[in-house]
Amino acid sequence: MTKRFRLGVIGDPVAHSLSPTMQQPAFDALGIPAVYELWPTPARELPARIMALRDPDVLGASVTVPHKQAVMDYLDEVTPLARRAGAVNTVIHRDGQLIGDNTDIEGFATSLIEACPNARVRYALILGAGGAARAVALALEALGLTRIVVANRSVERAQALAADLEPAPIAVTSLDERDLVPELRRSSILINATSLGWHPGETPLPLEWLGALPANALVVDLTYRDTDLLVAARERGLRTLDGLPMLVYQGAKAFQLWTGREAPLAVMLKAARQARAARS
Ligand code: NDP
């Protein structure tokens, strides 16, 4: 099939991205003649890269670290939700206009609903205050949580998150045992949204503190591997969820925005799982 349309993931680095592995089979499955590529883009090349998205054959792009914020300056429109999150992870090229959206929010919400469809979740504790933590906080607000606590190495960054996302019900605490353990005791969900977890031995908090969580709590790690945090949580009988479903659901939402078609979820999930298995 001659590939007429083009898409790609913009970031620096992007070599590790699972997006092409998951998006290309989705386009192929629906017979859409598109190629999804890796577009490594140092910061100085970002304006030219975004300008190139205006080519009529480009459907859009995914945006990853470190450009999720900077990209907003080069777009014609940013959706209110992405503007509120302060991050764009998807650019849609529509009728000559470049629109920025944030599908991480829906991706996380969908993965959470799937993991605990009937649970009444009220309190959540997020570790981390970067772009992913912002998306998680907005998803939890949309799901109706009444208390969302954010704990981060840099407390100032957590405070900025809470201020930017007002009126979401966000409180800030430190990572000190004295502050964190009482929060763990009343949390129905613990979410690791820090970048710690990609390597064995990396944990966002001392694992023995997991004992403070209620027995029916869910421990989520946005890292899409079985992290030490998730293993330790399971050993304590807690339910766990890794970041792969979020990755797939945010990608499926982006696919739908680019093409106007429902994404072939099963195809994407299978491709993402296979790619993860091949890497581990
Ligand atoms: P950011 O760089 O924006 O934020 C990183 C966060 O990790 C900050 O809160 C930072 O704290 C914290 N952190 C980094 N190093 C340390 C450390 N040594 N000790 C304590 N805290 C640390 O990254 P993102 O928010 O974009 O991504 C966070 C994670 O989420 C990554 O692992 C990413 O791969 C994953 N992710 C997964 C997605 C999915 O679909 N599953 C989607 C998006 C992200 P500080 O502010 O103090 O520096």
Short mmCIF file of C-alpha atoms and ligand atoms in Angstrom, two decimals:
data_model
loop_
_atom_site.label_atom_id
_atom_site.label_comp_id
_atom_site.label_asym_id
_atom_site.label_seq_id
_atom_site.Cartn_x
_atom_site.Cartn_y
_atom_site.Cartn_z
CA MET A 1 0.00 0.00 0.00
CA THR A 2 1.42 3.44 -0.88
CA LYS A 3 1.51 5.49 2.31
CA ARG A 4 0.01 8.88 1.62
CA PHE A 5 -0.32 10.30 5.11
CA ARG A 6 2.37 10.91 7.69
CA LEU A 7 2.44 11.20 11.48
CA GLY A 8 5.16 10.91 14.10
CA VAL A 9 6.26 11.34 17.67
CA ILE A 10 8.18 14.53 18.45
CA GLY A 11 10.58 14.47 21.41
CA ASP A 12 14.21 14.33 22.46
CA PRO A 13 15.02 11.49 22.77
CA VAL A 14 12.30 9.41 21.09
CA ALA A 15 14.15 6.20 20.25
CA HIS A 16 12.57 4.44 23.25
CA SER A 17 8.99 5.46 22.37
CA LEU A 18 6.40 2.70 22.04
CA SER A 19 4.10 4.99 20.01
CA PRO A 20 5.17 3.85 16.49
CA THR A 21 4.98 0.20 17.59
CA MET A 22 1.40 0.73 18.72
CA GLN A 23 0.11 3.29 16.16
CA GLN A 24 1.40 1.73 12.92
CA PRO A 25 -0.51 -1.56 13.36
CA ALA A 26 -3.64 0.50 14.14
CA PHE A 27 -3.41 2.41 10.82
CA ASP A 28 -2.65 -0.82 8.98
CA ALA A 29 -5.57 -2.65 10.61
CA LEU A 30 -8.04 -0.02 9.35
CA GLY A 31 -6.41 0.20 5.91
CA ILE A 32 -5.47 3.87 6.40
CA PRO A 33 -2.45 4.61 4.15
CA ALA A 34 -0.38 6.34 6.82
CA VAL A 35 3.12 5.94 8.15
CA TYR A 36 3.88 6.77 11.81
CA GLU A 37 7.53 7.70 12.38
CA LEU A 38 10.02 8.67 15.08
CA TRP A 39 10.76 12.39 14.79
CA PRO A 40 13.71 13.16 17.12
CA THR A 41 13.65 16.92 17.66
CA PRO A 42 16.14 18.96 19.70
CA ALA A 43 14.60 22.13 21.19
CA ARG A 44 16.14 24.44 18.58
CA GLU A 45 14.43 22.45 15.80
CA LEU A 46 10.97 22.46 17.39
CA PRO A 47 9.58 25.51 15.48
CA ALA A 48 10.60 24.02 12.10
CA ARG A 49 9.25 20.60 13.07
CA ILE A 50 5.88 22.07 14.00
CA MET A 51 5.80 24.17 10.82
CA ALA A 52 6.30 20.97 8.81
CA LEU A 53 3.10 19.55 10.33
CA ARG A 54 1.20 22.01 8.09
CA ASP A 55 2.04 19.85 5.06
CA PRO A 56 -1.34 18.63 3.67
CA ASP A 57 -0.22 14.99 3.97
CA VAL A 58 0.49 15.23 7.72
CA LEU A 59 -2.42 14.18 9.96
CA GLY A 60 -0.75 15.25 13.20
CA ALA A 61 1.80 14.20 15.79
CA SER A 62 2.37 12.92 19.29
CA VAL A 63 4.49 15.14 21.54
CA THR A 64 6.65 13.84 24.36
CA VAL A 65 9.37 14.98 26.75
CA PRO A 66 10.69 17.71 26.75
CA HIS A 67 8.34 19.57 24.37
CA LYS A 68 4.84 19.11 25.86
CA GLN A 69 4.79 22.66 27.18
CA ALA A 70 6.91 24.52 24.61
CA VAL A 71 4.89 23.20 21.67
CA MET A 72 1.88 25.30 22.70
CA ASP A 73 3.57 28.48 21.42
CA TYR A 74 3.56 27.21 17.82
CA LEU A 75 -0.05 25.98 17.53
CA ASP A 76 -3.16 27.79 16.24
CA GLU A 77 -5.37 26.48 19.02
CA VAL A 78 -4.98 24.60 22.32
CA THR A 79 -8.04 22.91 23.87
CA PRO A 80 -9.13 24.32 27.24
CA LEU A 81 -8.25 21.03 28.97
CA ALA A 82 -4.70 20.94 27.54
CA ARG A 83 -4.29 24.63 28.39
CA ARG A 84 -5.35 23.88 31.97
CA ALA A 85 -2.99 20.90 32.19
CA GLY A 86 -0.22 23.10 30.82
CA ALA A 87 0.79 20.33 28.42
CA VAL A 88 -0.01 19.15 24.89
CA ASN A 89 0.72 15.52 23.98
CA THR A 90 -1.22 15.41 20.71
CA VAL A 91 -1.26 17.79 17.73
CA ILE A 92 -4.08 17.44 15.20
CA HIS A 93 -3.76 18.94 11.70
CA ARG A 94 -7.25 19.89 10.59
CA ASP A 95 -8.07 22.11 7.60
CA GLY A 96 -4.71 23.87 7.75
CA GLN A 97 -4.97 24.51 11.50
CA LEU A 98 -2.79 22.91 14.18
CA ILE A 99 -4.74 22.04 17.33
CA GLY A 100 -3.10 20.91 20.58
CA ASP A 101 -4.85 18.49 22.92
CA ASN A 102 -3.96 16.39 25.96
CA THR A 103 -5.07 12.75 25.72
CA ASP A 104 -3.07 11.65 28.81
CA ILE A 105 -5.98 12.84 30.97
CA GLU A 106 -8.57 10.63 29.29
CA GLY A 107 -6.00 7.84 28.95
CA PHE A 108 -5.43 7.73 32.70
CA ALA A 109 -9.14 8.07 33.55
CA THR A 110 -10.09 5.21 31.22
CA SER A 111 -7.37 2.92 32.57
CA LEU A 112 -8.51 3.63 36.12
CA ILE A 113 -12.19 3.00 35.39
CA GLU A 114 -11.24 -0.26 33.70
CA ALA A 115 -9.11 -1.34 36.68
CA CYS A 116 -11.79 -0.61 39.29
CA PRO A 117 -15.19 -0.17 37.59
CA ASN A 118 -17.33 -0.29 40.74
CA ALA A 119 -15.02 1.20 43.32
CA ARG A 120 -16.01 4.38 45.10
CA VAL A 121 -12.72 6.14 45.18
CA ARG A 122 -12.55 9.29 47.28
CA TYR A 123 -8.97 10.02 48.26
CA ALA A 124 -5.87 9.75 46.09
CA LEU A 125 -2.20 10.38 46.72
CA ILE A 126 -0.03 11.35 43.74
CA LEU A 127 3.76 11.12 43.99
CA GLY A 128 5.32 13.60 41.55
CA ALA A 129 4.32 17.00 40.22
CA GLY A 130 5.45 16.99 36.58
CA GLY A 131 3.36 16.89 33.41
CA ALA A 132 2.08 13.36 34.04
CA ALA A 133 1.01 14.25 37.60
CA ARG A 134 -0.98 17.20 36.22
CA ALA A 135 -2.82 14.93 33.78
CA VAL A 136 -3.53 12.43 36.57
CA ALA A 137 -4.84 15.17 38.89
CA LEU A 138 -7.22 16.47 36.21
CA ALA A 139 -8.45 12.94 35.49
CA LEU A 140 -9.10 12.34 39.21
CA GLU A 141 -10.95 15.66 39.46
CA ALA A 142 -13.13 14.64 36.49
CA LEU A 143 -13.84 11.30 38.20
CA GLY A 144 -15.18 13.20 41.21
CA LEU A 145 -12.53 12.54 43.86
CA THR A 146 -12.97 14.74 46.89
CA ARG A 147 -9.34 14.92 48.02
CA ILE A 148 -6.21 14.67 45.87
CA VAL A 149 -2.89 15.00 47.68
CA VAL A 150 0.32 15.70 45.76
CA ALA A 151 3.73 14.94 47.27
CA ASN A 152 6.87 15.87 45.39
CA ARG A 153 10.62 16.15 45.95
CA SER A 154 10.33 19.84 45.13
CA VAL A 155 7.42 21.05 47.27
CA GLU A 156 7.34 24.34 45.32
CA ARG A 157 6.54 22.45 42.13
CA ALA A 158 3.67 20.64 43.87
CA GLN A 159 2.37 23.97 45.14
CA ALA A 160 2.51 25.41 41.62
CA LEU A 161 0.55 22.38 40.35
CA ALA A 162 -2.17 22.91 42.97
CA ALA A 163 -2.38 26.64 42.24
CA ASP A 164 -2.51 26.14 38.45
CA LEU A 165 -5.23 23.49 38.65
CA GLU A 166 -7.54 25.38 41.01
CA PRO A 167 -10.43 24.75 41.78
CA ALA A 168 -9.46 21.04 41.73
CA PRO A 169 -9.45 19.71 45.35
CA ILE A 170 -5.67 19.40 45.60
CA ALA A 171 -3.62 19.50 48.80
CA VAL A 172 0.17 19.44 48.95
CA THR A 173 2.42 17.54 51.32
CA SER A 174 6.07 16.59 51.60
CA LEU A 175 7.70 13.20 51.08
CA ASP A 176 8.70 13.07 54.78
CA GLU A 177 7.47 10.03 56.68
CA ARG A 178 5.70 12.26 59.22
CA ASP A 179 3.59 13.86 56.47
CA LEU A 180 3.23 11.02 54.00
CA VAL A 181 2.32 8.02 56.15
CA PRO A 182 -0.89 9.64 57.53
CA GLU A 183 -1.88 10.45 53.93
CA LEU A 184 -1.21 6.85 52.86
CA ARG A 185 -3.53 5.62 55.65
CA ARG A 186 -6.51 7.38 54.12
CA SER A 187 -5.77 6.98 50.40
CA SER A 188 -7.77 4.60 48.22
CA ILE A 189 -5.29 5.10 45.36
CA LEU A 190 -1.55 5.72 45.35
CA ILE A 191 -0.13 6.86 42.00
CA ASN A 192 3.55 7.02 41.16
CA ALA A 193 3.86 9.85 38.61
CA THR A 194 7.56 10.46 39.24
CA SER A 195 10.19 9.31 36.76
CA LEU A 196 11.46 6.78 39.32
CA GLY A 197 10.74 3.16 38.44
CA TRP A 198 12.31 2.55 35.06
CA HIS A 199 15.35 0.88 36.67
CA PRO A 200 15.42 -1.91 39.28
CA GLY A 201 15.90 -0.53 42.79
CA GLU A 202 14.27 2.82 42.00
CA THR A 203 11.27 3.54 44.21
CA PRO A 204 9.45 6.82 44.88
CA LEU A 205 9.07 6.02 48.60
CA PRO A 206 10.39 3.43 51.11
CA LEU A 207 8.47 0.27 50.28
CA GLU A 208 7.67 -0.56 53.92
CA TRP A 209 5.44 2.52 54.01
CA LEU A 210 3.03 0.70 51.67
CA GLY A 211 1.87 -1.13 54.82
CA ALA A 212 0.03 2.06 55.81
CA LEU A 213 -2.35 1.86 52.82
CA PRO A 214 -5.86 0.46 53.38
CA ALA A 215 -6.11 -3.25 52.42
CA ASN A 216 -8.35 -2.48 49.40
CA ALA A 217 -6.17 0.30 48.00
CA LEU A 218 -4.99 0.38 44.38
CA VAL A 219 -1.34 1.17 43.61
CA VAL A 220 -0.74 2.67 40.16
CA ASP A 221 2.62 3.23 38.50
CA LEU A 222 2.70 5.28 35.29
CA THR A 223 5.89 3.47 34.32
CA TYR A 224 4.91 0.78 31.86
CA ARG A 225 6.91 -2.01 33.44
CA ASP A 226 6.46 -4.11 36.58
CA THR A 227 8.27 -1.77 38.95
CA ASP A 228 9.64 -2.59 42.41
CA LEU A 229 6.74 -0.50 43.78
CA LEU A 230 4.13 -2.67 42.06
CA VAL A 231 5.85 -5.91 43.05
CA ALA A 232 6.03 -4.81 46.70
CA ALA A 233 2.38 -3.71 46.63
CA ARG A 234 1.26 -7.11 45.31
CA GLU A 235 3.34 -8.85 47.98
CA ARG A 236 1.25 -6.94 50.53
CA GLY A 237 -1.98 -8.11 48.86
CA LEU A 238 -2.74 -4.71 47.29
CA ARG A 239 -4.20 -4.32 43.79
CA THR A 240 -1.88 -2.82 41.17
CA LEU A 241 -1.99 -1.17 37.74
CA ASP A 242 0.97 -0.28 35.52
CA GLY A 243 1.15 2.51 32.93
CA LEU A 244 0.66 0.41 29.79
CA PRO A 245 -3.16 0.73 29.64
CA MET A 246 -2.85 4.52 30.08
CA LEU A 247 -0.33 4.62 27.24
CA VAL A 248 -2.63 2.63 24.97
CA TYR A 249 -5.77 4.61 25.84
CA GLN A 250 -4.08 7.98 25.31
CA GLY A 251 -2.78 6.69 21.97
CA ALA A 252 -6.23 5.41 21.00
CA LYS A 253 -7.79 8.79 21.76
CA ALA A 254 -5.10 10.50 19.65
CA PHE A 255 -5.76 8.05 16.79
CA GLN A 256 -9.44 8.96 16.91
CA LEU A 257 -8.66 12.70 16.86
CA TRP A 258 -6.32 12.33 13.85
CA THR A 259 -8.55 10.05 11.77
CA GLY A 260 -12.13 10.54 12.99
CA ARG A 261 -12.26 6.73 13.33
CA GLU A 262 -12.57 4.54 16.42
CA ALA A 263 -9.12 3.14 17.24
CA PRO A 264 -8.64 -0.66 17.03
CA LEU A 265 -7.92 -0.97 20.76
CA ALA A 266 -7.22 -4.70 20.81
CA VAL A 267 -4.62 -4.30 18.03
CA MET A 268 -2.90 -1.45 19.87
CA LEU A 269 -2.91 -3.24 23.23
CA LYS A 270 -1.45 -6.41 21.71
CA ALA A 271 1.29 -4.47 19.89
CA ALA A 272 2.19 -2.49 23.02
CA ARG A 273 2.34 -5.66 25.16
CA GLN A 274 4.52 -7.43 22.58
CA ALA A 275 6.89 -4.46 22.39
CA ARG A 276 7.17 -4.32 26.15
CA ALA A 277 7.86 -8.05 26.38
CA ALA A 278 10.54 -7.77 23.69
CA ARG A 279 12.30 -5.08 25.71
CA SER A 280 12.27 -6.78 29.10
P1 NDP B 1 8.52 15.23 34.49
O1 NDP B 1 9.96 15.33 34.14
O2 NDP B 1 7.59 16.34 34.09
O3 NDP B 1 8.37 15.01 36.09
C1 NDP B 1 9.20 14.10 36.75
C2 NDP B 1 8.73 13.95 38.20
O4 NDP B 1 9.54 12.96 38.82
C3 NDP B 1 8.86 15.22 39.03
O5 NDP B 1 7.84 15.26 39.99
C4 NDP B 1 10.23 15.03 39.70
O6 NDP B 1 10.38 15.73 40.93
C5 NDP B 1 10.18 13.55 39.98
N1 NDP B 1 11.53 13.00 40.11
C6 NDP B 1 12.45 12.83 39.14
N2 NDP B 1 13.59 12.31 39.66
C7 NDP B 1 13.38 12.16 40.99
C8 NDP B 1 14.16 11.68 42.07
N3 NDP B 1 15.42 11.24 41.88
N4 NDP B 1 13.62 11.65 43.31
C9 NDP B 1 12.35 12.09 43.52
N5 NDP B 1 11.56 12.58 42.54
C10 NDP B 1 12.06 12.60 41.29
O7 NDP B 1 8.04 13.83 33.85
P2 NDP B 1 6.55 13.40 33.44
O8 NDP B 1 5.62 13.94 34.45
O9 NDP B 1 6.32 13.72 32.02
O10 NDP B 1 6.65 11.81 33.54
C11 NDP B 1 6.71 11.16 34.81
C12 NDP B 1 6.66 9.65 34.59
O11 NDP B 1 5.39 9.27 34.03
C13 NDP B 1 7.73 9.12 33.64
O12 NDP B 1 8.22 7.90 34.13
C14 NDP B 1 6.95 8.91 32.33
O13 NDP B 1 7.53 7.91 31.53
C15 NDP B 1 5.59 8.46 32.87
N6 NDP B 1 4.48 8.71 31.94
C16 NDP B 1 3.71 7.65 31.58
C17 NDP B 1 2.64 7.84 30.73
C18 NDP B 1 1.82 6.67 30.32
O14 NDP B 1 1.05 6.78 29.35
N7 NDP B 1 1.87 5.56 31.04
C19 NDP B 1 2.30 9.17 30.18
C20 NDP B 1 3.18 10.23 30.65
C21 NDP B 1 4.24 9.98 31.49
P3 NDP B 1 10.95 17.26 40.95
O15 NDP B 1 9.81 18.12 40.51
O16 NDP B 1 11.34 17.47 42.37
O17 NDP B 1 12.10 17.29 39.98
#
